[in-house]
C-alpha cells in the first residue's frame, strides 16, 4: 500500500503526496548475481575488467598495509574484503562525474585512475590532499564522518543548474549513517532531486561498535524510504551485483530521476586501522565465515566455472598488480620534499598581515637553523 | 541597513551569474528580516533558494556548489541557529583551500544576523564572533554603518575566501544618508576606520557597539575627554596598523563589544595593542563587554549589554596615574 492508497489519502493537501512510482522499500535480501542463474547474462568483458580491478585493489590494500608497518604511512584504514564495492563505485562513473570518498575509500580513488602515491598523500602525512580534486573529479578523502555527503549534493545540484549531466557518488560507512549530516544530505538530495548516489558500505563495525548498536532499522537501505528515494540492498562482495545496482542508480540520477541510497553488505577483514585491535570485539569464526565469501574469490569462481578465466589471464592480472605494488613501494620509500614556507601559502587567497608576519618569523627561524 | 545589504546581493547577482543566495525562508518570504526580499522574484528560485531547514545541510551543500564554481551566499537565520553548521564551517569551509593546496577555494559568504537589543527570546541574540575568529581560514567581517553594509558585503561576495558576515540585527533598521539609488562603493575587507577623531583615548569597537561608542564619545566631552572611536569592521584580518596608530596617539584604549568578555574578542585585541603599543600606553587596555553568561532574557538584556554608562565608567578608569 502506498501513501496515495491509504484510506483518506485524498484528504491530504496535494503538497504532501509523492507521485514518483519508483519503489522505495529495499528487498529484504541483499541483491546477488554471482553464483545465480542471472550471472549467465553478464558481459564477459565487464566481468574480466572487474576481476582485474579486484586483484589490483586487493594488492593495493596489502601493499598499503605493509607500508604502515614500515612507517611509510601514518595510518591506513584498509578496505580488504570491501574491494568489490570500492572498484564498482569507481567503474560506474563517467569521467565528468564526481566521487566523494570517505577516509576508507582510497581504493575507489585509485580504481578511478588516481595515482596511488597521490591517493596516499593524506595517509602519509604529506599534506592533506595529494591531487587536484577538480582535475580528477575526486573530492578530498573526508575524515569527519558523513560531512562529505552534503558536498556531493551541492555539487550535483550545481551541475544540474548548469545543465551538465554530471552525477556525484558519495561513499560513507555504516557508522556514518548515524551522523546528522547523513540525514541532512539525503533529505536535501531528495527534495532537490539532485543527481546523487549514496553508497553505504556496511562492513559490520564502526571501529568496534557493531551495526546492531548503530541502528534499529531493518537495514540501512530502509532509511531511504523516509526521504522519498529508493533504497537498494546489495551483496557488497558481489562485484557484478554492485556494478549493476550502482549503474542503475547512476543512470537514474543522470536522467533526472533523483538520488538513490544503496547499502552494500560487506565485511572489513582487517582491523579499523593499524592502531585497532579487532580481536577485542569480534570472533575469529565470524571473520573466517566472511573469508569464504571473499569478493575476489567469488568472482574468480564465477569466471573459472564459466571458462572465462584461464591461468594465463590470472597470471597477467597478478603480475600487473605486483608491478603496481613494486612501483608504489619504490616511490613511497623516497622521502617527500616539503617546504615549511608552504604552511602559509594557501590559508587565504592572499595572506593576512598577521600570516605575513608569522611567515617572516618562520623564515628567520629556518635561516638560523641553516646557518647553525 | 537591510536595504543596503539587499542591494549588495542584487547588484552582485546581476553582475555575476555564479552568485547564489540560499537559506531558510530567503525566497518567497524574503528572509525573516526581509534582507533577501525580492531576489527570488528577480533572479528565480534557482538563484535565491528556500532550502530545507538544516543549517549543516545548507552550508554543506554550499561547499559542493562552490566546488562546482558557484559563489553561494548563505543566510543563517539567527546567530544561535548557525551552531549546527559549525562542523561544516570548521572542518571543511575554513580549510578546504588549505587541504587542497589552493585547488578548491571556498568563495562562500555566511550571513549571520547577530547580537542582541531587539527583544528576541532565547537563542536569538548571541554574539558568536569569538568562535569564528578562532577558526583559521575564515574572514570575519561586521558592518556598523549603512554604506559599509553595502560596501563590505560586496567585497565579501567578491572574495575568493569564506567570509563570516555578521549583521548587527539591531542596526537592520538604522537609516543614514544613503538611498537605494545612491552610488555605492565596495569597501576592502581588513581595514578599520576612525569614525570619530579624538586625542585623549581610543574606543576600539565594531558592529552594534559602534553607535554606543559614538554616543559615549559625545557624552564624554562634558567630562573633558576627547575620545577617538575606531570601527574595526573586520576582525579577521585585523587592522593592527590603524588601531596602533590611534592608540599610540591617544595613549589609552578601551575595547567595547557585546559578546562575553572572557575568551572574547576584547582579550585578543587588548593583547595585540599591549604587545605593540606598550611604551605608548598611559593605562592598561580595558575591556567593556557583555557579562560572562548565556544571553539573558529580553526583559533583562539592557543590564547585560554594554551601554553608554558602562563605556564612560571604563573611560573614567583610564585615569591610571590618579589611581596608582
XYZ file of C-alpha atoms in Angstrom:
696
model
C 0.000 0.000 0.000
C 1.427 3.376 -0.949
C 0.769 6.627 0.830
C -1.551 7.582 -2.010
C -3.629 4.457 -1.458
C -4.082 4.977 2.264
C -7.690 5.452 3.309
C -8.481 9.133 3.360
C -5.333 9.981 1.418
C -7.276 12.340 -0.824
C -7.962 14.465 2.236
C -4.267 15.367 2.333
C -3.305 18.598 0.650
C -1.617 17.902 -2.664
C 1.814 19.017 -1.484
C 2.043 16.133 0.911
C 1.780 13.487 -1.762
C 4.648 11.934 -3.616
C 3.812 10.695 -7.070
C 7.118 9.102 -8.095
C 6.289 5.489 -8.972
C 9.767 4.142 -8.149
C 9.541 1.589 -5.322
C 11.166 2.892 -2.178
C 11.458 -0.185 0.018
C 14.539 -2.353 -0.481
C 14.224 -6.095 -0.999
C 14.620 -7.990 2.279
C 17.658 -9.917 0.996
C 20.792 -8.352 -0.497
C 20.801 -8.494 -4.277
C 23.214 -11.102 -5.671
C 24.256 -12.063 -9.160
C 27.395 -14.182 -8.919
C 26.601 -17.861 -8.459
C 22.994 -17.388 -9.566
C 21.338 -18.047 -12.912
C 21.301 -14.335 -13.631
C 25.079 -14.420 -13.914
C 24.808 -16.183 -17.282
C 23.652 -12.948 -18.856
C 26.629 -10.910 -17.635
C 29.002 -9.297 -20.049
C 32.284 -11.182 -20.240
C 34.426 -8.125 -20.803
C 32.881 -6.352 -17.835
C 33.488 -9.343 -15.579
C 37.121 -9.523 -16.601
C 37.525 -5.806 -16.093
C 36.049 -6.158 -12.611
C 38.364 -9.080 -11.944
C 41.475 -7.133 -12.900
C 40.348 -4.241 -10.729
C 39.667 -6.533 -7.769
C 43.077 -8.205 -7.977
C 44.686 -4.812 -8.336
C 42.674 -3.456 -5.408
C 43.481 -6.364 -3.126
C 47.187 -5.937 -3.845
C 46.924 -2.214 -3.228
C 45.346 -2.889 0.162
C 48.027 -5.360 1.241
C 50.804 -3.075 -0.004
C 49.433 -0.007 1.772
C 49.009 -2.026 4.976
C 52.639 -3.154 4.668
C 53.707 0.478 4.250
C 52.186 1.352 7.641
C 54.282 -1.388 9.230
C 57.373 0.142 7.653
C 56.427 3.577 8.968
C 55.901 4.954 5.467
C 52.220 5.661 6.099
C 50.992 7.302 9.285
C 47.845 5.186 9.092
C 45.943 3.076 6.574
C 42.282 2.174 7.007
C 42.250 -0.980 4.907
C 39.363 -1.885 2.634
C 40.461 -5.508 2.284
C 37.270 -7.509 1.896
C 35.430 -4.498 0.526
C 37.179 -4.267 -2.833
C 34.085 -5.165 -4.826
C 32.095 -2.118 -3.812
C 35.198 0.112 -3.925
C 36.063 -0.733 -7.524
C 32.454 -0.909 -8.706
C 31.897 2.599 -7.371
C 34.814 3.870 -9.412
C 33.992 1.946 -12.590
C 30.358 3.050 -12.931
C 31.293 6.720 -13.148
C 31.956 8.663 -16.329
C 34.948 10.961 -16.454
C 32.773 14.045 -15.849
C 31.201 12.539 -12.707
C 32.466 13.149 -9.193
C 33.449 10.723 -6.476
C 33.162 11.732 -2.798
C 35.198 9.196 -0.830
C 35.460 8.725 2.911
C 38.782 8.051 4.611
C 38.491 4.287 3.907
C 37.911 4.734 0.191
C 41.429 5.366 -1.086
C 40.966 2.305 -3.276
C 37.917 3.778 -5.020
C 40.035 6.823 -5.896
C 42.824 4.582 -7.193
C 40.361 2.471 -9.182
C 39.107 5.703 -10.721
C 42.604 6.219 -12.084
C 44.270 8.304 -9.402
C 47.996 7.696 -8.947
C 48.337 5.571 -5.759
C 51.026 7.901 -4.378
C 48.738 10.918 -4.852
C 45.902 8.975 -3.247
C 48.018 8.160 -0.181
C 49.350 11.667 0.427
C 46.926 12.318 3.293
C 47.659 8.999 4.984
C 51.366 9.530 4.563
C 51.221 12.852 6.369
C 52.490 14.807 3.382
C 49.841 17.498 3.031
C 46.188 16.658 3.162
C 45.217 16.097 -0.443
C 47.788 14.971 -2.977
C 45.838 15.810 -6.114
C 43.692 18.490 -7.683
C 40.107 17.421 -6.894
C 38.682 19.414 -9.801
C 41.013 17.869 -12.320
C 40.395 14.335 -11.033
C 36.743 14.809 -10.097
C 37.537 13.208 -6.759
C 36.761 15.181 -3.610
C 39.370 15.093 -0.837
C 39.181 11.982 1.357
C 36.872 13.008 4.177
C 37.940 12.142 7.685
C 34.939 13.575 9.568
C 32.021 11.188 9.137
C 29.311 11.879 6.561
C 30.228 15.554 6.214
C 31.194 14.988 2.576
C 27.667 13.840 1.726
C 26.102 17.335 1.646
C 29.049 18.424 -0.524
C 28.099 15.772 -3.052
C 24.516 17.043 -3.001
C 25.574 20.664 -3.506
C 27.927 19.790 -6.325
C 25.346 17.636 -8.083
C 22.755 20.376 -7.648
C 25.114 22.999 -9.067
C 25.943 20.753 -12.017
C 22.283 20.268 -12.793
C 21.659 24.029 -12.583
C 24.467 24.434 -15.116
C 22.766 21.929 -17.416
C 25.571 19.358 -17.091
C 24.558 15.706 -16.759
C 27.079 15.089 -14.004
C 26.449 12.545 -11.243
C 28.009 12.619 -7.767
C 28.650 9.323 -5.998
C 29.144 9.706 -2.263
C 30.551 6.948 -0.064
C 30.018 6.508 3.657
C 30.307 3.695 6.196
C 27.643 2.157 8.397
C 28.714 4.298 11.362
C 28.413 7.432 9.269
C 24.697 6.829 8.776
C 24.137 7.805 12.417
C 25.515 11.300 11.831
C 23.232 14.288 11.330
C 24.937 15.191 8.066
C 23.820 11.847 6.608
C 20.219 12.773 7.285
C 20.544 16.326 6.024
C 22.310 15.244 2.843
C 19.724 12.618 1.959
C 16.888 14.987 2.683
C 18.384 17.797 0.595
C 19.142 15.413 -2.261
C 15.605 14.070 -2.333
C 13.943 17.490 -2.064
C 16.196 18.927 -4.773
C 16.071 15.685 -6.829
C 19.827 16.049 -7.044
C 21.720 13.553 -9.212
C 23.469 11.817 -6.329
C 24.069 8.187 -5.482
C 24.710 7.448 -1.807
C 26.722 4.291 -1.253
C 26.785 2.989 2.306
C 29.360 0.289 2.832
C 28.070 -1.640 5.781
C 31.185 -3.503 6.851
C 29.762 -4.599 10.174
C 31.544 -2.287 12.579
C 32.111 1.380 13.310
C 35.576 0.786 14.740
C 34.342 -1.640 17.406
C 30.606 -0.932 17.558
C 28.504 -3.494 15.655
C 25.615 -2.496 13.423
C 23.029 -3.647 15.961
C 24.256 -0.909 18.298
C 24.304 1.618 15.469
C 20.749 1.355 14.205
C 17.436 -0.310 14.929
C 16.374 -0.135 11.277
C 15.767 -3.430 9.408
C 18.564 -2.394 7.060
C 20.425 0.816 6.308
C 18.821 0.799 2.864
C 15.442 1.146 4.598
C 16.442 4.641 5.651
C 15.803 5.778 2.077
C 12.045 5.403 2.460
C 11.662 8.318 4.821
C 13.389 10.647 2.417
C 11.366 9.584 -0.592
C 14.135 7.893 -2.530
C 14.628 4.250 -3.492
C 16.786 2.133 -1.190
C 18.679 -0.881 -2.519
C 20.281 -3.644 -0.516
C 23.185 -5.354 -2.285
C 25.762 -8.011 -1.555
C 28.780 -5.746 -1.313
C 31.172 -8.611 -2.034
C 29.486 -9.392 -5.341
C 31.258 -7.157 -7.820
C 28.755 -7.842 -10.588
C 25.763 -7.072 -8.378
C 27.435 -3.898 -7.124
C 28.172 -2.818 -10.678
C 24.603 -3.450 -11.796
C 22.895 -1.689 -8.926
C 25.288 1.268 -8.966
C 24.954 1.605 -12.754
C 21.195 1.652 -12.495
C 21.315 4.323 -9.752
C 23.778 6.423 -11.750
C 21.582 6.166 -14.848
C 18.555 7.128 -12.802
C 20.371 10.152 -11.364
C 21.725 11.204 -14.741
C 18.320 11.128 -16.377
C 16.655 13.295 -13.739
C 15.263 10.504 -11.567
C 16.892 11.809 -8.422
C 19.013 10.166 -5.726
C 19.275 6.538 -4.616
C 20.552 5.049 -1.368
C 22.480 1.812 -1.741
C 23.596 -0.351 1.144
C 26.444 -2.698 0.295
C 26.541 -5.510 2.854
C 30.194 -6.400 3.235
C 32.849 -7.031 5.862
C 36.063 -5.382 6.927
C 38.591 -8.219 7.016
C 41.306 -6.153 8.677
C 41.087 -4.034 11.798
C 39.709 -0.468 11.608
C 43.278 0.795 11.197
C 46.691 -0.444 12.269
C 46.006 1.182 15.653
C 42.982 -1.022 16.329
C 42.768 -4.486 17.925
C 39.851 -6.221 16.220
C 40.144 -9.373 18.348
C 38.607 -7.414 21.227
C 35.227 -7.091 19.554
C 34.767 -9.889 17.046
C 35.242 -13.644 16.928
C 37.672 -15.386 14.585
C 34.856 -17.673 13.424
C 32.946 -14.657 12.108
C 35.966 -13.421 10.188
C 36.518 -16.909 8.762
C 32.901 -17.151 7.643
C 33.329 -13.943 5.687
C 36.602 -15.159 4.241
C 34.602 -17.835 2.464
C 32.619 -15.011 0.875
C 35.661 -13.080 -0.310
C 34.914 -10.735 -3.228
C 37.957 -11.750 -5.271
C 37.296 -15.472 -4.808
C 33.583 -15.039 -5.595
C 34.283 -13.534 -8.975
C 37.150 -15.893 -9.656
C 34.885 -18.858 -9.011
C 32.284 -17.499 -11.401
C 34.809 -16.776 -14.136
C 36.565 -20.110 -13.785
C 33.292 -22.011 -13.711
C 32.253 -20.394 -16.969
C 35.606 -20.987 -18.553
C 36.339 -17.289 -18.829
C 39.470 -17.241 -16.742
C 42.487 -19.332 -17.596
C 45.808 -19.439 -15.833
C 47.382 -17.056 -18.288
C 44.746 -14.410 -17.664
C 45.005 -14.866 -13.924
C 48.784 -14.542 -14.006
C 48.528 -11.401 -16.097
C 46.259 -9.788 -13.512
C 48.565 -10.817 -10.668
C 51.630 -9.540 -12.493
C 50.038 -6.173 -13.248
C 49.104 -5.845 -9.568
C 52.622 -6.822 -8.473
C 54.177 -4.248 -10.721
C 51.845 -1.549 -9.323
C 52.837 -2.600 -5.792
C 56.550 -2.544 -6.611
C 56.241 0.904 -8.163
C 54.266 2.136 -5.157
C 56.831 0.729 -2.712
C 59.661 2.294 -4.630
C 58.127 5.717 -4.767
C 56.872 5.654 -1.186
C 60.350 4.819 0.043
C 61.632 8.166 -1.181
C 61.272 10.882 1.433
C 58.954 13.647 0.206
C 60.412 17.126 -0.124
C 58.379 19.536 1.965
C 58.834 23.285 2.070
C 57.886 24.638 5.506
C 57.066 28.011 3.932
C 54.145 26.245 2.201
C 52.428 26.350 5.589
C 51.366 29.904 4.838
C 50.768 29.585 1.113
C 47.143 28.520 0.993
C 45.361 29.609 4.138
C 43.770 32.515 2.275
C 43.919 33.655 -1.353
C 46.352 36.306 -0.108
C 47.968 36.026 3.326
C 46.616 38.332 6.024
C 49.070 40.806 7.572
C 49.141 38.510 10.606
C 50.183 35.499 8.498
C 52.774 37.585 6.655
C 54.370 38.429 9.996
C 54.319 34.797 11.078
C 55.796 33.594 7.794
C 58.666 36.072 8.255
C 59.199 34.645 11.717
C 59.413 31.111 10.326
C 61.711 32.227 7.523
C 64.084 33.721 10.095
C 63.950 30.512 12.139
C 64.762 28.444 9.052
C 67.645 30.702 8.128
C 69.019 30.494 11.650
C 68.700 26.705 11.517
C 70.512 26.545 8.182
C 73.307 28.806 9.431
C 73.927 26.691 12.504
C 20.845 48.721 6.553
C 18.667 45.781 5.493
C 18.033 47.564 2.190
C 21.719 48.189 1.611
C 22.505 44.521 2.201
C 19.753 43.533 -0.160
C 21.056 45.839 -2.852
C 24.548 44.445 -2.394
C 23.236 40.963 -3.130
C 21.092 42.173 -6.020
C 23.998 44.024 -7.642
C 26.329 41.076 -7.148
C 23.770 38.645 -8.590
C 23.158 40.891 -11.573
C 26.858 41.194 -12.318
C 27.862 37.594 -11.681
C 25.610 34.644 -12.600
C 27.557 32.351 -10.272
C 26.287 34.197 -7.157
C 23.532 32.146 -5.477
C 21.630 33.105 -2.338
C 20.328 30.263 -0.202
C 18.887 29.610 3.211
C 15.712 29.028 5.160
C 12.890 31.426 4.160
C 15.084 33.571 1.905
C 12.945 33.038 -1.186
C 9.201 33.663 -1.114
C 9.258 35.341 2.285
C 12.411 37.358 1.599
C 14.042 36.313 4.871
C 12.683 36.840 8.367
C 14.379 40.247 8.364
C 13.407 40.790 4.671
C 17.061 41.173 3.719
C 16.619 38.941 0.649
C 13.261 40.440 -0.281
C 12.556 40.297 -3.998
C 15.676 38.367 -5.008
C 13.815 35.124 -5.780
C 11.314 37.044 -7.888
C 14.025 38.861 -9.795
C 16.543 36.065 -10.270
C 14.415 32.948 -9.941
C 14.257 30.294 -7.259
C 17.339 28.556 -8.642
C 19.427 31.571 -7.618
C 17.628 32.537 -4.426
C 16.648 29.222 -2.931
C 14.475 28.244 0.015
C 16.276 25.250 1.456
C 15.120 22.575 3.878
C 15.563 23.694 7.471
C 19.013 22.292 8.206
C 21.997 24.538 8.758
C 24.677 21.876 8.326
C 22.974 20.765 5.132
C 22.723 24.325 3.841
C 26.382 25.080 4.415
C 27.455 21.591 3.341
C 25.556 21.925 0.078
C 27.136 25.355 -0.380
C 30.562 23.694 -0.146
C 29.666 21.366 -3.006
C 28.248 24.244 -5.016
C 31.461 26.203 -4.511
C 33.417 23.136 -5.640
C 31.486 23.325 -8.896
C 32.287 27.008 -9.374
C 29.380 28.848 -7.772
C 29.597 31.628 -5.170
C 26.994 30.783 -2.539
C 25.714 33.448 -0.162
C 24.217 31.557 2.748
C 21.829 33.080 5.271
C 21.790 31.647 8.769
C 18.526 32.885 10.174
C 19.808 33.799 13.624
C 23.209 33.696 15.334
C 22.435 30.746 17.607
C 20.857 28.768 14.753
C 24.214 28.694 12.977
C 25.751 26.315 15.520
C 24.636 23.087 13.773
C 26.703 24.262 10.786
C 29.866 24.609 12.852
C 31.298 21.271 11.809
C 30.958 22.125 8.136
C 32.442 25.526 8.829
C 35.392 24.368 10.902
C 36.134 21.018 9.246
C 35.551 21.979 5.627
C 34.729 25.580 4.706
C 37.615 27.149 6.580
C 40.292 24.688 5.478
C 39.282 23.396 2.055
C 41.664 25.768 0.276
C 44.468 24.740 2.594
C 43.896 20.986 2.454
C 43.714 21.033 -1.330
C 46.689 23.394 -1.660
C 44.621 26.034 -3.369
C 42.748 23.764 -5.780
C 39.369 24.214 -4.082
C 38.865 27.753 -2.815
C 35.644 28.362 -0.911
C 34.124 31.667 -2.058
C 31.220 31.342 0.367
C 29.623 34.160 2.364
C 27.829 33.102 5.529
C 25.487 35.901 6.576
C 24.706 35.741 10.272
C 22.285 38.222 11.883
C 23.881 38.565 15.317
C 23.734 40.307 18.644
C 21.005 41.467 20.968
C 18.955 44.523 21.701
C 15.869 43.593 19.690
C 13.964 41.847 22.466
C 14.497 38.416 20.994
C 13.792 35.366 23.130
C 16.394 32.740 23.948
C 18.737 31.695 21.099
C 18.032 34.833 19.065
C 20.655 37.263 20.375
C 24.056 35.586 20.596
C 27.307 37.288 19.651
C 29.303 34.394 18.287
C 32.221 36.239 16.678
C 34.870 34.760 19.008
C 34.138 31.240 17.718
C 34.602 32.374 14.137
C 37.728 34.393 14.936
C 39.283 31.305 16.486
C 38.943 29.363 13.206
C 41.850 29.997 10.818
C 40.816 30.250 7.183
C 37.761 32.417 7.720
C 37.393 36.142 7.306
C 35.161 37.739 9.927
C 33.509 40.999 8.950
C 30.842 43.142 10.556
C 29.469 46.469 9.300
C 28.231 49.202 11.592
C 27.005 51.720 9.031
C 24.640 51.562 6.104
C 27.248 52.337 3.413
C 29.552 49.722 4.954
C 26.761 47.173 4.907
C 26.698 47.549 1.139
C 30.410 48.001 0.575
C 31.609 45.188 2.806
C 29.013 42.679 1.620
C 30.018 43.362 -1.989
C 33.649 42.727 -1.031
C 32.664 39.588 0.876
C 30.808 38.164 -2.122
C 33.731 39.022 -4.401
C 36.216 37.392 -2.023
C 37.655 34.022 -3.042
C 37.801 33.088 0.632
C 34.975 32.224 3.021
C 33.622 35.259 4.862
C 31.540 35.212 8.015
C 29.434 38.294 7.534
C 27.979 39.324 10.880
C 24.965 41.597 10.523
C 24.095 43.556 13.675
C 20.370 42.879 13.982
C 19.566 45.991 15.898
C 21.063 48.125 13.141
C 18.940 46.493 10.396
C 16.501 49.369 10.566
C 19.054 52.119 11.016
C 18.841 54.874 8.431
C 21.614 57.008 7.044
C 22.423 59.415 4.249
C 22.136 56.569 1.812
C 19.419 55.771 -0.649
C 18.988 52.654 -2.736
C 19.862 54.712 -5.800
C 22.921 56.396 -4.360
C 26.254 55.484 -5.900
C 27.721 52.782 -3.730
C 31.313 51.757 -3.270
C 32.938 48.449 -2.411
C 34.938 48.574 0.823
C 38.050 46.411 1.083
C 37.992 43.809 3.863
C 40.627 44.194 6.572
C 40.644 47.938 7.130
C 39.414 49.661 10.249
C 38.191 53.265 10.066
C 38.276 56.137 12.515
C 34.614 57.068 12.980
C 35.369 59.972 15.264
C 38.726 61.620 15.734
C 39.879 62.341 19.284
C 43.026 62.779 21.307
C 42.613 61.544 24.870
C 41.639 57.855 24.483
C 40.606 55.356 21.822
C 37.448 53.278 21.857
C 38.023 50.134 19.782
C 34.722 48.644 18.733
C 32.661 47.119 15.941
C 29.152 46.277 14.769
C 26.302 47.072 17.149
C 28.590 48.754 19.677
C 29.780 51.452 17.271
C 26.738 53.728 17.761
C 27.025 53.164 21.527
C 30.649 54.305 21.497
C 29.889 57.334 19.320
C 27.208 58.362 21.779
C 29.576 57.784 24.697
C 32.196 59.932 22.980
C 29.742 62.795 22.692
C 28.768 62.439 26.355
C 32.420 62.292 27.448
C 33.091 65.720 26.019
C 31.440 67.205 29.084
C 33.944 65.355 31.257
C 36.828 66.764 29.279
C 37.527 63.567 27.335
C 38.164 63.815 23.603
C 37.539 60.211 22.539
C 38.565 58.637 19.286
C 36.253 55.883 18.022
C 37.720 53.200 15.773
C 35.278 50.927 13.961
C 37.209 47.708 13.371
C 34.832 46.440 10.618
C 36.964 43.351 10.111
C 38.037 41.107 12.991
C 39.934 38.755 10.655
C 42.141 40.026 9.148
C 42.787 42.512 11.922
C 43.925 46.036 11.085
C 46.798 46.409 13.554
C 48.081 49.488 11.709
C 45.001 51.685 12.110
C 44.419 50.507 15.675
C 48.002 51.029 16.813
C 48.266 54.356 15.058
C 45.272 55.574 17.046
C 46.332 54.126 20.396
C 49.865 55.468 20.076
C 48.425 58.934 19.573
C 45.926 58.789 22.419
C 47.882 56.566 24.840
C 44.740 54.939 26.184
C 42.312 52.331 24.859
C 39.056 50.615 25.720
C 37.705 47.663 23.712
C 33.918 47.564 23.585
C 31.769 44.644 22.402
C 28.567 42.794 23.247
C 29.854 39.231 23.381
C 31.091 37.738 26.641
C 34.362 39.241 27.855
C 36.115 36.065 28.981
C 37.645 34.405 25.944
C 36.061 37.112 23.848
C 37.469 39.290 21.071
C 38.421 42.009 23.567
C 41.097 39.846 25.161
C 42.776 39.257 21.824
C 42.535 42.904 20.828
C 43.823 44.165 24.184
C 46.757 41.753 23.994
C 47.652 42.870 20.467
C 47.503 46.523 21.456
C 49.588 45.914 24.562
C 52.229 43.948 22.650
C 52.574 46.646 20.022
C 51.981 49.870 21.942
C 53.221 49.150 25.466
C 55.562 52.111 25.664
C 52.862 54.484 24.482
C 50.232 53.354 26.964
C 49.343 55.522 29.956
C 46.977 52.883 31.350
C 46.102 49.229 30.858
C 43.872 48.444 27.897
C 40.407 47.949 29.347
C 37.516 45.868 28.119
C 33.815 46.603 28.229
C 31.895 43.501 27.223
C 28.741 41.555 27.849
C 28.772 39.620 31.111
C 30.075 36.067 31.048
C 26.674 34.478 30.906
C 24.285 32.916 28.407
C 22.408 35.696 26.660
C 19.765 36.874 29.137
C 16.001 37.037 28.597
C 14.883 40.196 26.783
C 13.481 41.848 29.909
C 16.957 41.851 31.407
C 19.098 42.398 28.331
C 19.595 46.112 28.945
C 21.517 45.222 32.103
C 23.767 42.910 30.111
C 24.517 44.914 27.012
C 27.367 47.395 27.324
C 25.703 50.799 27.189
C 26.965 54.372 27.227
C 27.310 54.492 31.027
C 29.443 51.387 31.203
C 31.703 52.731 28.476
C 32.027 56.040 30.331
C 32.874 54.234 33.568
C 35.707 52.466 31.784
C 36.934 55.712 30.302
C 37.000 57.186 33.808
C 39.129 54.218 34.939
C 41.706 55.158 32.322
C 42.918 57.826 34.835
C 45.506 55.268 35.772
C 48.006 57.685 37.338
C 45.444 59.062 39.731
C 44.524 55.551 40.904
C 48.023 54.173 41.395
